[in-house]
Amino acid sequence: MRKTLLFVCLFSLFVAACKKEPPVQPEPIYAVVLDGAFWSLGADGYMNYLSDVPQGQRLMAYPNTDKKEKDFPAEIRRDCPNTRDSSVRSYVHVFVERPETSDDADVVPDMKDVWVQEEAVILQAIPVLLVEKMPFVYSIEENSAQFTESPMSIPANSIIALHDKNRGLDYLMVSYRDTAEEFPIIRTGFIPNPHPFFSSSADDLRAIRLYNQSLLESEKETKKTLLDAALALELSPKTRAMIQSARKELDPPPAPKPNVSYERVRIPPMLKGGSKSRYSVNMGELLTGGTEDPWAKKE
């Protein structure tokens, strides 16, 4: 009996050891949105608009589990209509865990089940602020002058997505929102490594959002409020200098006062008064109500 029990125990251990480990669930994919909105999937299969996404918003994409989409790393819903403009698009399943800062003006609450249009989200990338204007090319060539001769460039103070892959010592793979066209589009390519002329600071990103918002405002006081909020953040020196310059333009210094020169004039002794002066004043008579004109010429 004991041998039988021992055999059963050993067999159970052997079977347990031979069991395959459960498959490891893939991790969510970090991503960034350059331009877009949050959507919710309705029971009717339509996407419903929720809210705009702040430019450069960090988020996480759910990993793909559909074998039919093995070439796309994130969960995606193809050819899905929406209730806003009836267009048919592809949407990536994403979630937001928390806002970048607790007092951010662009606070995005926790979202566990939302969607973003595929062309708006950049997977495996982080948002950075490009402080200086940079030349842009679509592909890397052996030509050493490819950047200096490039007809395209990304404007200064642009929020871009820095890709995690294809990073070289002399160049970086990026995506940016090109607003020079009639309809803004997102372009992906390469720029020369701008270090130290880019910032990944959340405060810098928020400040540029506030600055860009101020450019759209017509009321001067509203512009001041937005720029003052930006300057209250912990900013990199270049970002602070740029926003301070914009703020000073709204409050130009007062015009300088005209220069007034003063000259010392010497009064001739004959005009100072006194007992021997023909222009002397009888103070006693004046104090008692006298009306004699002290300047009247005496005959």
Short mmCIF file of C-alpha atoms in Angstrom, two decimals, residues 126-130 158-162 198-200 205:
data_model
loop_
_atom_site.label_atom_id
_atom_site.label_comp_id
_atom_site.label_asym_id
_atom_site.label_seq_id
_atom_site.Cartn_x
_atom_site.Cartn_y
_atom_site.Cartn_z
CA ILE A 126 7.81 59.05 -26.38
CA PRO A 127 6.88 62.72 -26.76
CA VAL A 128 9.69 65.29 -26.84
CA LEU A 129 9.84 69.02 -27.44
CA LEU A 130 12.07 70.04 -30.32
CA SER A 158 7.27 71.45 -32.03
CA ILE A 159 6.07 68.44 -30.04
CA ILE A 160 7.28 65.33 -31.87
CA ALA A 161 7.30 61.57 -31.26
CA LEU A 162 10.75 60.05 -30.74
CA PHE A 198 15.19 68.75 -27.27
CA SER A 199 13.38 68.15 -24.00
CA SER A 200 11.30 65.27 -22.66
CA LEU A 205 5.41 69.87 -23.09
#
